[in-house]
Amino acid sequence: MTPTRYSSTPPLQDRLGTLGERARALAERLGPLSDPLSPAFGAVSAAAVGALSLVDPARLSRSGRHWYRAASAAFGGFAVAATIDRDGTALVPARAFAGVAAAGAVYALADASEDWDRRLSGALSSRGVRHPRRWMAAGAAALMVVSYLGDRALDSSAGQGEEDDAGAPLERDVDPALSSLVEALLRAGGGEDAELLLDQLGRARELVWDGGAFSTVAEFEVPQDVVRVVPHSQEFPVRGRWFAPGGEELELVLRIEDGRLAYVAVDLVGESELPIDELIDAWPAPADVELLRDAPDGRTRL
């Protein structure tokens, strides 16, 4: 019987996972230098481009030109990798592959790049420009700074747009169906507080998200000059119960904050296989809702 042989080589998935962890650890150690929007990245990139442009590859020895090309390729790969997969979400970060590919491309195109460099330097010299390489270095560094500032500006604009979309709800008149439902709760409660809250409801605005799509939580915006109720933070002692089309029992709760109407929320009574937002797509009519008032011995049906 032939004995079973076990390979000591780790599976490919493990090796890839280890490579990914090492790449992420390296990115963490580099810190701001791996963030293309950080001032450190902008300064180092501009300095690197300027320093490389100061060197005249035509005057280098064969060995020196090899190291010059290697340095250019390394910087090109690093600059590209810093802009790819910044969150490191891939098993093996995509930035590692992009960086290697970019470095290879820079090295492969070195002859054409150095030929263009020689032509530009010669053109400046023929026009009487002294120290052309210094001007070339200054121009390359300035272009890198402009590119960096442009990326920051674009990122800031995009971030502001996302913040505006996510952080600024629409404000509109309270949905009539919702207003009728809240009014039914308040009138069932009775008393001075209920009257004050009814007045607030008449002056309230509804805050809506996601373009006004129906939500099982509805927020109110109430003017600051309204008469507030006490206690300032409470759940109104009357709730509403009804059944969703699928048979699930739901409960509507009215929340008071800082003495003003804050929001209403739909809670699930019992369990359901579906999220609560998928159980209903509209507010029920008051006639379909059973009202329950909190009492010392439990909730009392009205």
PDB file of N, CA and C in Angstrom, residues 36-109:
ATOM      1  N   PRO A  36      -3.380  59.294  -1.708  1.00  0.00           N
ATOM      2  CA  PRO A  36      -3.091  60.281  -2.751  1.00  0.00           C
ATOM      3  C   PRO A  36      -3.682  61.664  -2.478  1.00  0.00           C
ATOM      4  N   LEU A  37      -4.521  61.780  -1.436  1.00  0.00           N
ATOM      5  CA  LEU A  37      -5.111  63.078  -1.113  1.00  0.00           C
ATOM      6  C   LEU A  37      -4.419  63.745   0.071  1.00  0.00           C
ATOM      7  N   SER A  38      -3.414  63.078   0.649  1.00  0.00           N
ATOM      8  CA  SER A  38      -2.742  63.650   1.810  1.00  0.00           C
ATOM      9  C   SER A  38      -1.675  64.645   1.365  1.00  0.00           C
ATOM     10  N   PRO A  39      -1.432  65.705   2.166  1.00  0.00           N
ATOM     11  CA  PRO A  39      -0.371  66.664   1.836  1.00  0.00           C
ATOM     12  C   PRO A  39       0.998  65.995   1.718  1.00  0.00           C
ATOM     13  N   ALA A  40       1.254  64.962   2.555  1.00  0.00           N
ATOM     14  CA  ALA A  40       2.540  64.271   2.491  1.00  0.00           C
ATOM     15  C   ALA A  40       2.738  63.625   1.125  1.00  0.00           C
ATOM     16  N   PHE A  41       1.679  62.992   0.600  1.00  0.00           N
ATOM     17  CA  PHE A  41       1.775  62.368  -0.714  1.00  0.00           C
ATOM     18  C   PHE A  41       2.040  63.419  -1.782  1.00  0.00           C
ATOM     19  N   GLY A  42       1.338  64.540  -1.723  1.00  0.00           N
ATOM     20  CA  GLY A  42       1.535  65.603  -2.705  1.00  0.00           C
ATOM     21  C   GLY A  42       2.944  66.149  -2.684  1.00  0.00           C
ATOM     22  N   ALA A  43       3.477  66.398  -1.471  1.00  0.00           N
ATOM     23  CA  ALA A  43       4.823  66.962  -1.351  1.00  0.00           C
ATOM     24  C   ALA A  43       5.883  65.977  -1.827  1.00  0.00           C
ATOM     25  N   VAL A  44       5.782  64.720  -1.394  1.00  0.00           N
ATOM     26  CA  VAL A  44       6.779  63.721  -1.773  1.00  0.00           C
ATOM     27  C   VAL A  44       6.726  63.447  -3.274  1.00  0.00           C
ATOM     28  N   SER A  45       5.531  63.401  -3.841  1.00  0.00           N
ATOM     29  CA  SER A  45       5.403  63.144  -5.279  1.00  0.00           C
ATOM     30  C   SER A  45       6.016  64.267  -6.092  1.00  0.00           C
ATOM     31  N   ALA A  46       5.734  65.501  -5.701  1.00  0.00           N
ATOM     32  CA  ALA A  46       6.308  66.641  -6.416  1.00  0.00           C
ATOM     33  C   ALA A  46       7.827  66.630  -6.314  1.00  0.00           C
ATOM     34  N   ALA A  47       8.334  66.331  -5.112  1.00  0.00           N
ATOM     35  CA  ALA A  47       9.783  66.294  -4.920  1.00  0.00           C
ATOM     36  C   ALA A  47      10.417  65.173  -5.745  1.00  0.00           C
ATOM     37  N   ALA A  48       9.761  64.006  -5.778  1.00  0.00           N
ATOM     38  CA  ALA A  48      10.315  62.873  -6.524  1.00  0.00           C
ATOM     39  C   ALA A  48      10.355  63.163  -8.016  1.00  0.00           C
ATOM     40  N   VAL A  49       9.273  63.725  -8.538  1.00  0.00           N
ATOM     41  CA  VAL A  49       9.233  64.045  -9.967  1.00  0.00           C
ATOM     42  C   VAL A  49      10.284  65.096 -10.307  1.00  0.00           C
ATOM     43  N   GLY A  50      10.413  66.094  -9.441  1.00  0.00           N
ATOM     44  CA  GLY A  50      11.417  67.119  -9.689  1.00  0.00           C
ATOM     45  C   GLY A  50      12.822  66.553  -9.660  1.00  0.00           C
ATOM     46  N   ALA A  51      13.104  65.693  -8.690  1.00  0.00           N
ATOM     47  CA  ALA A  51      14.442  65.107  -8.588  1.00  0.00           C
ATOM     48  C   ALA A  51      14.759  64.238  -9.798  1.00  0.00           C
ATOM     49  N   LEU A  52      13.805  63.429 -10.251  1.00  0.00           N
ATOM     50  CA  LEU A  52      14.043  62.586 -11.425  1.00  0.00           C
ATOM     51  C   LEU A  52      14.252  63.425 -12.685  1.00  0.00           C
ATOM     52  N   SER A  53      13.553  64.554 -12.755  1.00  0.00           N
ATOM     53  CA  SER A  53      13.690  65.408 -13.936  1.00  0.00           C
ATOM     54  C   SER A  53      15.018  66.152 -13.970  1.00  0.00           C
ATOM     55  N   LEU A  54      15.647  66.329 -12.812  1.00  0.00           N
ATOM     56  CA  LEU A  54      16.956  66.982 -12.768  1.00  0.00           C
ATOM     57  C   LEU A  54      18.049  66.119 -13.388  1.00  0.00           C
ATOM     58  N   VAL A  55      17.839  64.820 -13.378  1.00  0.00           N
ATOM     59  CA  VAL A  55      18.843  63.886 -13.885  1.00  0.00           C
ATOM     60  C   VAL A  55      18.757  63.815 -15.408  1.00  0.00           C
ATOM     61  N   ASP A  56      19.916  63.918 -16.061  1.00  0.00           N
ATOM     62  CA  ASP A  56      19.991  63.764 -17.517  1.00  0.00           C
ATOM     63  C   ASP A  56      20.393  62.316 -17.810  1.00  0.00           C
ATOM     64  N   PRO A  57      19.452  61.470 -18.207  1.00  0.00           N
ATOM     65  CA  PRO A  57      19.785  60.046 -18.426  1.00  0.00           C
ATOM     66  C   PRO A  57      20.811  59.831 -19.523  1.00  0.00           C
ATOM     67  N   ALA A  58      20.933  60.802 -20.455  1.00  0.00           N
ATOM     68  CA  ALA A  58      21.900  60.642 -21.552  1.00  0.00           C
ATOM     69  C   ALA A  58      23.330  60.679 -21.037  1.00  0.00           C
ATOM     70  N   ARG A  59      23.555  61.261 -19.879  1.00  0.00           N
ATOM     71  CA  ARG A  59      24.903  61.374 -19.341  1.00  0.00           C
ATOM     72  C   ARG A  59      25.233  60.264 -18.347  1.00  0.00           C
ATOM     73  N   LEU A  60      24.319  59.381 -18.122  1.00  0.00           N
ATOM     74  CA  LEU A  60      24.534  58.306 -17.158  1.00  0.00           C
ATOM     75  C   LEU A  60      25.248  57.130 -17.805  1.00  0.00           C
ATOM     76  N   SER A  61      25.966  56.381 -16.993  1.00  0.00           N
ATOM     77  CA  SER A  61      26.568  55.141 -17.466  1.00  0.00           C
ATOM     78  C   SER A  61      25.472  54.097 -17.672  1.00  0.00           C
ATOM     79  N   ARG A  62      25.831  52.983 -18.238  1.00  0.00           N
ATOM     80  CA  ARG A  62      24.838  51.929 -18.464  1.00  0.00           C
ATOM     81  C   ARG A  62      24.213  51.479 -17.147  1.00  0.00           C
ATOM     82  N   SER A  63      25.053  51.315 -16.133  1.00  0.00           N
ATOM     83  CA  SER A  63      24.544  50.916 -14.820  1.00  0.00           C
ATOM     84  C   SER A  63      23.689  52.030 -14.209  1.00  0.00           C
ATOM     85  N   GLY A  64      24.167  53.273 -14.336  1.00  0.00           N
ATOM     86  CA  GLY A  64      23.413  54.395 -13.787  1.00  0.00           C
ATOM     87  C   GLY A  64      22.055  54.549 -14.447  1.00  0.00           C
ATOM     88  N   ARG A  65      22.011  54.326 -15.761  1.00  0.00           N
ATOM     89  CA  ARG A  65      20.728  54.435 -16.467  1.00  0.00           C
ATOM     90  C   ARG A  65      19.771  53.335 -16.011  1.00  0.00           C
ATOM     91  N   HIS A  66      20.324  52.170 -15.719  1.00  0.00           N
ATOM     92  CA  HIS A  66      19.480  51.078 -15.218  1.00  0.00           C
ATOM     93  C   HIS A  66      18.826  51.483 -13.899  1.00  0.00           C
ATOM     94  N   TRP A  67      19.604  52.037 -12.988  1.00  0.00           N
ATOM     95  CA  TRP A  67      19.036  52.440 -11.701  1.00  0.00           C
ATOM     96  C   TRP A  67      18.093  53.634 -11.842  1.00  0.00           C
ATOM     97  N   TYR A  68      18.387  54.504 -12.778  1.00  0.00           N
ATOM     98  CA  TYR A  68      17.489  55.635 -13.031  1.00  0.00           C
ATOM     99  C   TYR A  68      16.130  55.141 -13.525  1.00  0.00           C
ATOM    100  N   ARG A  69      16.174  54.186 -14.436  1.00  0.00           N
ATOM    101  CA  ARG A  69      14.923  53.636 -14.948  1.00  0.00           C
ATOM    102  C   ARG A  69      14.167  52.875 -13.859  1.00  0.00           C
ATOM    103  N   ALA A  70      14.912  52.167 -13.015  1.00  0.00           N
ATOM    104  CA  ALA A  70      14.273  51.439 -11.924  1.00  0.00           C
ATOM    105  C   ALA A  70      13.591  52.400 -10.951  1.00  0.00           C
ATOM    106  N   ALA A  71      14.257  53.520 -10.654  1.00  0.00           N
ATOM    107  CA  ALA A  71      13.666  54.512  -9.748  1.00  0.00           C
ATOM    108  C   ALA A  71      12.412  55.129 -10.362  1.00  0.00           C
ATOM    109  N   SER A  72      12.474  55.446 -11.649  1.00  0.00           N
ATOM    110  CA  SER A  72      11.303  56.014 -12.333  1.00  0.00           C
ATOM    111  C   SER A  72      10.147  55.027 -12.338  1.00  0.00           C
ATOM    112  N   ALA A  73      10.469  53.765 -12.613  1.00  0.00           N
ATOM    113  CA  ALA A  73       9.423  52.739 -12.624  1.00  0.00           C
ATOM    114  C   ALA A  73       8.824  52.549 -11.240  1.00  0.00           C
ATOM    115  N   ALA A  74       9.677  52.561 -10.214  1.00  0.00           N
ATOM    116  CA  ALA A  74       9.175  52.389  -8.851  1.00  0.00           C
ATOM    117  C   ALA A  74       8.243  53.528  -8.461  1.00  0.00           C
ATOM    118  N   PHE A  75       8.627  54.748  -8.799  1.00  0.00           N
ATOM    119  CA  PHE A  75       7.757  55.886  -8.464  1.00  0.00           C
ATOM    120  C   PHE A  75       6.446  55.815  -9.242  1.00  0.00           C
ATOM    121  N   GLY A  76       6.534  55.481 -10.539  1.00  0.00           N
ATOM    122  CA  GLY A  76       5.301  55.374 -11.335  1.00  0.00           C
ATOM    123  C   GLY A  76       4.368  54.317 -10.791  1.00  0.00           C
ATOM    124  N   GLY A  77       4.930  53.160 -10.409  1.00  0.00           N
ATOM    125  CA  GLY A  77       4.098  52.100  -9.841  1.00  0.00           C
ATOM    126  C   GLY A  77       3.484  52.504  -8.522  1.00  0.00           C
ATOM    127  N   PHE A  78       4.267  53.168  -7.681  1.00  0.00           N
ATOM    128  CA  PHE A  78       3.753  53.607  -6.377  1.00  0.00           C
ATOM    129  C   PHE A  78       2.636  54.634  -6.546  1.00  0.00           C
ATOM    130  N   ALA A  79       2.833  55.593  -7.456  1.00  0.00           N
ATOM    131  CA  ALA A  79       1.831  56.639  -7.656  1.00  0.00           C
ATOM    132  C   ALA A  79       0.507  56.057  -8.136  1.00  0.00           C
ATOM    133  N   VAL A  80       0.570  55.076  -9.029  1.00  0.00           N
ATOM    134  CA  VAL A  80      -0.653  54.443  -9.521  1.00  0.00           C
ATOM    135  C   VAL A  80      -1.292  53.584  -8.435  1.00  0.00           C
ATOM    136  N   ALA A  81      -0.480  52.817  -7.725  1.00  0.00           N
ATOM    137  CA  ALA A  81      -1.004  51.918  -6.699  1.00  0.00           C
ATOM    138  C   ALA A  81      -1.714  52.688  -5.593  1.00  0.00           C
ATOM    139  N   ALA A  82      -1.238  53.896  -5.302  1.00  0.00           N
ATOM    140  CA  ALA A  82      -1.838  54.680  -4.218  1.00  0.00           C
ATOM    141  C   ALA A  82      -3.272  55.102  -4.525  1.00  0.00           C
ATOM    142  N   THR A  83      -3.639  55.119  -5.806  1.00  0.00           N
ATOM    143  CA  THR A  83      -4.983  55.562  -6.181  1.00  0.00           C
ATOM    144  C   THR A  83      -5.947  54.404  -6.416  1.00  0.00           C
ATOM    145  N   ILE A  84      -5.468  53.157  -6.286  1.00  0.00           N
ATOM    146  CA  ILE A  84      -6.287  51.985  -6.589  1.00  0.00           C
ATOM    147  C   ILE A  84      -6.666  51.258  -5.308  1.00  0.00           C
ATOM    148  N   ASP A  85      -7.969  50.910  -5.164  1.00  0.00           N
ATOM    149  CA  ASP A  85      -8.432  50.071  -4.058  1.00  0.00           C
ATOM    150  C   ASP A  85      -7.911  50.592  -2.718  1.00  0.00           C
ATOM    151  N   ARG A  86      -8.197  51.848  -2.433  1.00  0.00           N
ATOM    152  CA  ARG A  86      -7.672  52.483  -1.229  1.00  0.00           C
ATOM    153  C   ARG A  86      -8.183  51.812   0.037  1.00  0.00           C
ATOM    154  N   ASP A  87      -9.332  51.150  -0.023  1.00  0.00           N
ATOM    155  CA  ASP A  87      -9.877  50.470   1.150  1.00  0.00           C
ATOM    156  C   ASP A  87      -9.334  49.051   1.317  1.00  0.00           C
ATOM    157  N   GLY A  88      -8.612  48.571   0.337  1.00  0.00           N
ATOM    158  CA  GLY A  88      -8.044  47.227   0.430  1.00  0.00           C
ATOM    159  C   GLY A  88      -9.091  46.148   0.574  1.00  0.00           C
ATOM    160  N   THR A  89     -10.140  46.186  -0.262  1.00  0.00           N
ATOM    161  CA  THR A  89     -11.247  45.260  -0.110  1.00  0.00           C
ATOM    162  C   THR A  89     -11.022  43.928  -0.822  1.00  0.00           C
ATOM    163  N   ALA A  90     -10.061  43.866  -1.752  1.00  0.00           N
ATOM    164  CA  ALA A  90      -9.843  42.632  -2.504  1.00  0.00           C
ATOM    165  C   ALA A  90      -9.021  41.641  -1.686  1.00  0.00           C
ATOM    166  N   LEU A  91      -9.139  40.344  -2.048  1.00  0.00           N
ATOM    167  CA  LEU A  91      -8.358  39.317  -1.363  1.00  0.00           C
ATOM    168  C   LEU A  91      -6.871  39.644  -1.465  1.00  0.00           C
ATOM    169  N   VAL A  92      -6.413  39.905  -2.673  1.00  0.00           N
ATOM    170  CA  VAL A  92      -5.086  40.477  -2.884  1.00  0.00           C
ATOM    171  C   VAL A  92      -5.328  41.863  -3.442  1.00  0.00           C
ATOM    172  N   PRO A  93      -4.940  42.895  -2.717  1.00  0.00           N
ATOM    173  CA  PRO A  93      -5.313  44.256  -3.112  1.00  0.00           C
ATOM    174  C   PRO A  93      -5.020  44.545  -4.573  1.00  0.00           C
ATOM    175  N   ALA A  94      -5.994  45.102  -5.241  1.00  0.00           N
ATOM    176  CA  ALA A  94      -5.828  45.428  -6.656  1.00  0.00           C
ATOM    177  C   ALA A  94      -4.710  46.432  -6.857  1.00  0.00           C
ATOM    178  N   ARG A  95      -4.444  47.244  -5.820  1.00  0.00           N
ATOM    179  CA  ARG A  95      -3.385  48.241  -5.965  1.00  0.00           C
ATOM    180  C   ARG A  95      -2.016  47.574  -6.187  1.00  0.00           C
ATOM    181  N   ALA A  96      -1.815  46.374  -5.634  1.00  0.00           N
ATOM    182  CA  ALA A  96      -0.532  45.698  -5.832  1.00  0.00           C
ATOM    183  C   ALA A  96      -0.339  45.345  -7.296  1.00  0.00           C
ATOM    184  N   PHE A  97      -1.374  44.801  -7.927  1.00  0.00           N
ATOM    185  CA  PHE A  97      -1.288  44.450  -9.343  1.00  0.00           C
ATOM    186  C   PHE A  97      -1.153  45.688 -10.215  1.00  0.00           C
ATOM    187  N   ALA A  98      -1.946  46.732  -9.891  1.00  0.00           N
ATOM    188  CA  ALA A  98      -1.886  47.958 -10.682  1.00  0.00           C
ATOM    189  C   ALA A  98      -0.513  48.603 -10.581  1.00  0.00           C
ATOM    190  N   GLY A  99       0.054  48.591  -9.373  1.00  0.00           N
ATOM    191  CA  GLY A  99       1.370  49.182  -9.191  1.00  0.00           C
ATOM    192  C   GLY A  99       2.444  48.463  -9.979  1.00  0.00           C
ATOM    193  N   VAL A 100       2.423  47.127  -9.933  1.00  0.00           N
ATOM    194  CA  VAL A 100       3.411  46.345 -10.677  1.00  0.00           C
ATOM    195  C   VAL A 100       3.246  46.565 -12.180  1.00  0.00           C
ATOM    196  N   ALA A 101       2.012  46.591 -12.647  1.00  0.00           N
ATOM    197  CA  ALA A 101       1.759  46.798 -14.076  1.00  0.00           C
ATOM    198  C   ALA A 101       2.242  48.178 -14.516  1.00  0.00           C
ATOM    199  N   ALA A 102       1.964  49.202 -13.689  1.00  0.00           N
ATOM    200  CA  ALA A 102       2.397  50.556 -14.035  1.00  0.00           C
ATOM    201  C   ALA A 102       3.918  50.658 -14.049  1.00  0.00           C
ATOM    202  N   ALA A 103       4.565  50.052 -13.064  1.00  0.00           N
ATOM    203  CA  ALA A 103       6.029  50.082 -13.018  1.00  0.00           C
ATOM    204  C   ALA A 103       6.619  49.405 -14.253  1.00  0.00           C
ATOM    205  N   GLY A 104       6.030  48.274 -14.637  1.00  0.00           N
ATOM    206  CA  GLY A 104       6.508  47.584 -15.830  1.00  0.00           C
ATOM    207  C   GLY A 104       6.337  48.423 -17.080  1.00  0.00           C
ATOM    208  N   ALA A 105       5.204  49.136 -17.168  1.00  0.00           N
ATOM    209  CA  ALA A 105       4.959  49.972 -18.335  1.00  0.00           C
ATOM    210  C   ALA A 105       5.958  51.119 -18.410  1.00  0.00           C
ATOM    211  N   VAL A 106       6.242  51.733 -17.258  1.00  0.00           N
ATOM    212  CA  VAL A 106       7.213  52.837 -17.223  1.00  0.00           C
ATOM    213  C   VAL A 106       8.591  52.345 -17.672  1.00  0.00           C
ATOM    214  N   TYR A 107       8.974  51.189 -17.178  1.00  0.00           N
ATOM    215  CA  TYR A 107      10.288  50.653 -17.543  1.00  0.00           C
ATOM    216  C   TYR A 107      10.336  50.281 -19.028  1.00  0.00           C
ATOM    217  N   ALA A 108       9.252  49.711 -19.525  1.00  0.00           N
ATOM    218  CA  ALA A 108       9.224  49.291 -20.928  1.00  0.00           C
ATOM    219  C   ALA A 108       9.276  50.482 -21.887  1.00  0.00           C
ATOM    220  N   LEU A 109       8.724  51.594 -21.464  1.00  0.00           N
ATOM    221  CA  LEU A 109       8.678  52.789 -22.313  1.00  0.00           C
ATOM    222  C   LEU A 109       9.829  53.746 -22.020  1.00  0.00           C
TER     223      LEU A 109
END
